[in-house]
Amino acid sequence: MEISIQGKCMTVFLDGEIDHHTAAPIRKQIDGEIDRLKPKLLVLDFGGVTFMDSSGVGLVMGRYRSVSACGGKVEAVNLPPRLYQIMKLSGLEKIAGLRMAGERP
Amino acid sequence: MRKQPLNRFTLTFESRSANESFARLAASGFAAQLDPTVEELCDIKTAVSEAVTNCIVHAYPDGLGEIRLIGEIFAGGLVRFRVKDKGRGIEDIALAMQPLYSGLGGERAGLGFAVMESFCDRVSVRSKPGRGTCVTLEKQIQGKLVGGDG
Ligand SMILES: Nc1ncnc2c1ncn2[C@@H]1O[C@H](COP(=O)(O)OP(=O)(O)OP(=O)(O)O)[C@@H](O)[C@H]1O
Ligand SMILES: [Mg+2]
């Protein structure tokens, strides 16, 4: 995982497998940066994610809560088709911008 | 008439979160003998991951317990997995299976059963409060021969 910061925009490049087990340390690291930066935009890039279950949706929802509390927005981008399908099941697009791999804003 | 499986395995493991990836890899490894597509294997991994995670998170919320994963293959390419725990059980199964319902909230989206249902052909749940839960997942493998992804 890599985090890049440009002004008040924070981009997290997620990789590997996201399940309940791996989500815990990912969450901790992202939340530390959110606390520090109070970003206006948090971009979660799923391009490098090889597996994800509903824990990934929880990860986005949880970050939405903390970022929107400070008036910021959340986007999940570069979603492989399967991950996009899982995110859609949750109606997440109502609170966060969802973009498939290769899709422009 | 109950059909006999052509092949079967049983795996018993502790409800540690590190076993989530172990369980889904075991399930997909077993299903691989049906020559499924990559998509079908991913469906199985995702559904089994949901069911096993539920045992770890909900069945045994404050301690370790035993989880049993049973896999069966039937003639015609049907694969069935059962995920059993002896944990706290589910009071209202219909409510628990509703999309976006979570008994926990917080980081849980309440999407596990919805994901299982969208990636399997059949999902059924038996549960007794205080006694445990058994989730059955069934998937018909079409495989690479029948118009898969190559
Ligand atoms: N094995 C189990 N033992 C006890 N309760 C369970 C079990 N599996 C599911 N439940 C109950 O059913 C509810 C719904 O499960 P589901 O997987 O759909 O959502 P979740 O686990 O709460 O959230 P998510 O799966 O999105 O992280 C759970 O919140 C829990 O109350
Ligand atoms: Mg769940």
Coordinates of C-alpha atoms and ligand atoms in Angstrom, one line a residue:
Chain A
M1 CA 0.0 0.0 0.0
E2 CA 1.2 3.5 -0.8
I3 CA -0.2 6.8 0.2
S4 CA 0.4 10.0 -1.8
I5 CA -0.6 13.4 -0.7
Q6 CA -1.1 16.5 -2.8
G7 CA -2.3 19.5 -0.8
K8 CA -5.6 18.4 0.7
C9 CA -6.0 15.4 -1.6
M10 CA -4.9 12.0 -0.3
T11 CA -4.6 9.0 -2.6
V12 CA -4.2 5.5 -1.3
F13 CA -3.0 2.8 -3.7
L14 CA -4.3 -0.4 -2.3
D15 CA -2.9 -3.8 -3.3
G16 CA -3.1 -7.5 -2.6
E17 CA -6.1 -9.1 -0.9
I18 CA -8.6 -7.2 1.1
D19 CA -10.5 -9.3 3.6
H20 CA -11.5 -8.9 7.3
H21 CA -8.0 -10.0 8.3
T22 CA -6.0 -7.6 6.0
A23 CA -8.4 -4.7 6.3
A24 CA -7.5 -4.0 10.0
P25 CA -3.9 -2.8 9.4
I26 CA -4.9 -1.0 6.1
R27 CA -7.6 0.9 8.1
K28 CA -5.2 1.8 10.8
Q29 CA -2.7 3.3 8.4
I30 CA -5.2 5.2 6.4
D31 CA -6.9 6.6 9.5
G32 CA -3.6 7.9 10.9
E33 CA -3.1 9.9 7.7
I34 CA -6.8 11.1 7.7
D35 CA -6.4 12.4 11.2
R36 CA -3.2 14.2 10.4
L37 CA -4.3 15.7 7.0
K38 CA -8.1 16.1 7.3
P39 CA -8.3 15.6 3.5
K40 CA -10.9 17.3 1.3
L41 CA -10.7 14.4 -1.1
L42 CA -9.7 10.8 -0.3
V43 CA -9.1 8.7 -3.4
L44 CA -8.9 4.9 -2.8
D45 CA -7.3 3.3 -5.8
F46 CA -8.2 -0.4 -6.1
G47 CA -6.1 -1.1 -9.2
G48 CA -3.7 -3.4 -7.5
V49 CA -6.3 -5.4 -5.5
T50 CA -6.4 -9.1 -6.4
F51 CA -9.2 -10.2 -4.1
M52 CA -11.9 -8.3 -2.1
D53 CA -15.0 -9.4 -0.2
S54 CA -17.5 -7.2 1.7
S55 CA -14.7 -6.1 4.0
G56 CA -13.6 -3.8 1.2
V57 CA -17.0 -2.1 1.2
G58 CA -16.8 -1.7 5.0
L59 CA -13.4 -0.1 4.5
V60 CA -14.8 2.5 2.1
M61 CA -17.9 3.2 4.3
G62 CA -15.8 3.6 7.4
R63 CA -13.4 6.1 5.7
Y64 CA -16.4 7.9 4.3
R65 CA -17.6 8.5 7.8
S66 CA -14.4 10.0 9.1
V67 CA -13.6 12.1 5.9
S68 CA -17.2 13.4 5.5
A69 CA -17.2 14.4 9.2
C70 CA -14.6 17.1 8.2
G71 CA -16.4 18.0 5.0
G72 CA -14.3 15.9 2.7
K73 CA -15.3 13.5 -0.2
V74 CA -14.4 9.9 -0.9
E75 CA -13.8 8.2 -4.3
A76 CA -13.1 4.5 -5.0
V77 CA -11.3 4.3 -8.4
N78 CA -9.7 1.9 -10.8
L79 CA -12.1 -0.8 -9.7
P80 CA -11.8 -4.1 -11.5
P81 CA -15.2 -5.2 -12.7
R82 CA -15.8 -7.7 -9.9
L83 CA -15.0 -5.2 -7.2
Y84 CA -17.2 -2.7 -8.9
Q85 CA -20.0 -5.2 -8.8
I86 CA -19.6 -5.8 -5.1
M87 CA -19.4 -2.1 -4.3
K88 CA -22.6 -1.6 -6.3
L89 CA -24.5 -4.2 -4.3
S90 CA -24.1 -1.9 -1.3
G91 CA -25.4 1.2 -3.0
L92 CA -22.1 2.8 -2.1
E93 CA -22.3 5.0 -5.2
K94 CA -24.8 7.2 -3.2
I95 CA -22.0 8.3 -0.8
A96 CA -18.8 7.8 -2.7
G97 CA -17.7 8.2 -6.3
L98 CA -17.2 4.8 -7.9
R99 CA -15.1 4.4 -11.1
M100 CA -14.1 1.3 -12.9
A101 CA -10.6 0.7 -14.2
G102 CA -9.9 3.1 -17.1
E103 CA -13.0 5.2 -16.4
R104 CA -12.4 9.0 -16.3
P105 CA -14.1 11.2 -13.7
Chain B
M1 CA -33.5 -39.1 -3.3
R2 CA -30.2 -37.8 -2.0
K3 CA -27.3 -37.9 -4.4
Q4 CA -24.0 -39.1 -3.2
P5 CA -21.0 -36.8 -3.7
L6 CA -18.3 -37.9 -6.1
N7 CA -15.7 -36.3 -3.9
R8 CA -15.6 -34.7 -0.5
F9 CA -13.3 -33.0 2.0
T10 CA -13.7 -31.7 5.6
L11 CA -11.4 -29.1 7.1
T12 CA -11.5 -28.0 10.7
F13 CA -9.7 -24.9 11.8
E14 CA -9.7 -22.2 14.5
S15 CA -11.6 -19.0 14.1
R16 CA -8.5 -16.9 13.6
S17 CA -8.8 -14.2 10.9
A18 CA -5.6 -15.5 9.3
N19 CA -7.6 -18.5 8.3
E20 CA -9.9 -16.5 6.0
S21 CA -7.5 -16.7 3.1
F22 CA -6.6 -20.3 4.0
A23 CA -10.3 -21.4 3.8
R24 CA -11.0 -19.7 0.5
L25 CA -7.8 -21.1 -1.1
A26 CA -8.8 -24.6 0.1
A27 CA -12.3 -24.2 -1.3
S28 CA -11.1 -23.0 -4.7
G29 CA -8.3 -25.6 -4.8
F30 CA -10.9 -28.3 -4.3
A31 CA -13.3 -26.8 -6.9
A32 CA -10.4 -26.6 -9.4
Q33 CA -10.8 -30.3 -10.3
L34 CA -14.1 -29.3 -12.1
D35 CA -12.0 -27.2 -14.5
P36 CA -13.9 -24.0 -13.6
T37 CA -13.3 -20.6 -15.2
V38 CA -11.2 -18.0 -13.4
E39 CA -14.5 -16.1 -12.7
E40 CA -16.1 -19.1 -11.2
L41 CA -13.2 -19.7 -8.9
C42 CA -13.3 -16.1 -7.8
D43 CA -17.0 -16.5 -7.1
I44 CA -16.3 -19.4 -4.8
K45 CA -13.4 -17.7 -3.1
T46 CA -15.5 -14.6 -2.4
A47 CA -18.6 -16.5 -1.1
V48 CA -16.5 -18.8 1.2
S49 CA -14.6 -15.9 2.5
E50 CA -17.9 -14.2 3.5
A51 CA -19.2 -17.3 5.3
V52 CA -16.0 -18.0 7.1
T53 CA -15.5 -14.3 8.1
N54 CA -19.0 -14.4 9.6
C55 CA -18.1 -17.3 11.9
I56 CA -15.0 -15.4 13.0
V57 CA -16.7 -12.1 13.5
H58 CA -20.2 -13.0 14.6
A59 CA -20.3 -16.6 15.8
Y60 CA -17.3 -16.3 18.2
P61 CA -17.2 -12.6 18.9
D62 CA -15.1 -12.8 22.0
G63 CA -12.9 -15.9 21.7
L64 CA -11.7 -18.7 19.6
G65 CA -14.0 -21.4 18.3
E66 CA -14.0 -24.2 15.8
I67 CA -15.0 -23.7 12.2
R68 CA -15.7 -26.6 9.8
L69 CA -15.6 -26.3 6.1
I70 CA -17.0 -29.2 4.1
G71 CA -16.7 -29.4 0.3
E72 CA -18.6 -31.8 -2.0
I73 CA -18.6 -32.3 -5.7
F74 CA -21.6 -33.9 -7.4
A75 CA -22.1 -35.4 -10.9
G76 CA -22.8 -32.8 -13.4
G77 CA -20.4 -30.2 -11.9
L78 CA -22.3 -29.0 -8.9
V79 CA -20.0 -28.0 -6.0
R80 CA -21.4 -27.5 -2.5
F81 CA -19.7 -26.0 0.5
R82 CA -20.9 -26.0 4.1
V83 CA -19.5 -23.6 6.7
K84 CA -20.4 -24.6 10.2
D85 CA -19.7 -23.1 13.6
K86 CA -20.8 -23.9 17.1
G87 CA -21.1 -20.2 18.1
R88 CA -23.9 -17.9 19.2
G89 CA -26.3 -18.6 16.3
I90 CA -28.7 -16.3 14.5
E91 CA -32.0 -15.3 16.1
D92 CA -33.8 -14.1 12.9
I93 CA -32.3 -15.6 9.8
A94 CA -34.5 -13.7 7.3
L95 CA -33.5 -10.4 8.9
A96 CA -29.8 -11.4 9.0
M97 CA -29.9 -12.2 5.3
Q98 CA -31.3 -8.9 4.3
P99 CA -28.9 -6.8 2.3
L100 CA -27.3 -4.1 4.4
Y101 CA -28.4 -5.6 7.7
S102 CA -25.6 -6.0 10.1
G103 CA -25.9 -7.0 13.7
L104 CA -22.6 -5.3 14.3
G105 CA -22.3 -2.1 12.3
G106 CA -19.1 -0.2 12.5
E107 CA -16.8 -1.5 9.8
R108 CA -19.3 -4.1 8.6
A109 CA -21.3 -3.3 5.6
G110 CA -24.0 -5.9 6.2
L111 CA -23.3 -7.3 2.7
G112 CA -21.9 -10.7 3.3
F113 CA -25.1 -12.7 2.6
A114 CA -25.9 -10.5 -0.4
V115 CA -22.4 -11.2 -1.8
M116 CA -22.8 -15.0 -1.2
E117 CA -26.2 -14.9 -3.0
S118 CA -24.9 -13.0 -6.0
F119 CA -21.9 -15.3 -6.5
C120 CA -23.7 -18.7 -5.8
D121 CA -26.7 -20.4 -7.3
R122 CA -28.1 -21.3 -3.9
V123 CA -27.5 -20.1 -0.3
S124 CA -29.2 -21.6 2.7
V125 CA -28.8 -21.0 6.4
R126 CA -29.6 -23.2 9.4
S127 CA -29.1 -21.8 12.8
K128 CA -30.0 -22.3 16.5
P129 CA -29.3 -19.4 18.9
G130 CA -26.6 -20.5 21.3
R131 CA -25.9 -23.6 19.3
G132 CA -24.4 -22.5 16.0
T133 CA -24.9 -21.9 12.4
C134 CA -24.5 -23.8 9.1
V135 CA -24.3 -21.9 5.8
T136 CA -24.6 -24.0 2.6
L137 CA -23.3 -22.6 -0.6
E138 CA -24.0 -24.3 -4.0
K139 CA -22.6 -23.5 -7.4
Q140 CA -23.1 -25.1 -10.7
I141 CA -19.7 -25.1 -12.5
Q142 CA -20.1 -24.5 -16.2
G143 CA -16.4 -24.7 -16.7
K144 CA -14.2 -23.8 -19.6
L145 CA -15.8 -26.3 -22.0
V146 CA -19.3 -24.6 -21.8
G147 CA -18.7 -21.1 -23.1
G148 CA -16.4 -19.9 -20.4
D149 CA -13.6 -17.5 -20.8
G150 CA -11.4 -19.8 -22.8
Ligands
LIG1 N1 -22.1 -17.5 11.6 C1 -22.8 -16.6 12.2 N2 -23.1 -16.6 13.5 C2 -23.8 -15.7 14.1 N3 -24.4 -14.6 13.5 C3 -24.2 -14.5 12.2 C4 -23.4 -15.5 11.4 N4 -23.3 -15.1 10.1 C5 -24.1 -14.0 10.1 N5 -24.6 -13.6 11.3 C6 -25.4 -12.4 11.5 O1 -26.0 -12.0 10.3 C7 -25.7 -10.6 10.0 C8 -25.5 -10.4 8.6 O2 -24.4 -11.0 8.0 P1 -23.7 -10.4 6.8 O3 -22.4 -11.2 6.5 O4 -24.7 -10.2 5.7 O5 -23.2 -8.9 7.2 P2 -22.1 -8.5 8.2 O6 -21.2 -9.6 8.5 O7 -22.7 -7.8 9.4 O8 -21.3 -7.4 7.4 P3 -20.2 -7.7 6.2 O9 -20.3 -9.1 5.8 O10 -20.6 -6.8 5.1 O11 -18.9 -7.4 6.7 C9 -24.4 -10.4 10.9 O12 -24.3 -9.0 11.2 C10 -24.7 -11.2 12.1 O13 -25.6 -10.6 13.0
MG2 MG -20.4 -10.8 7.0

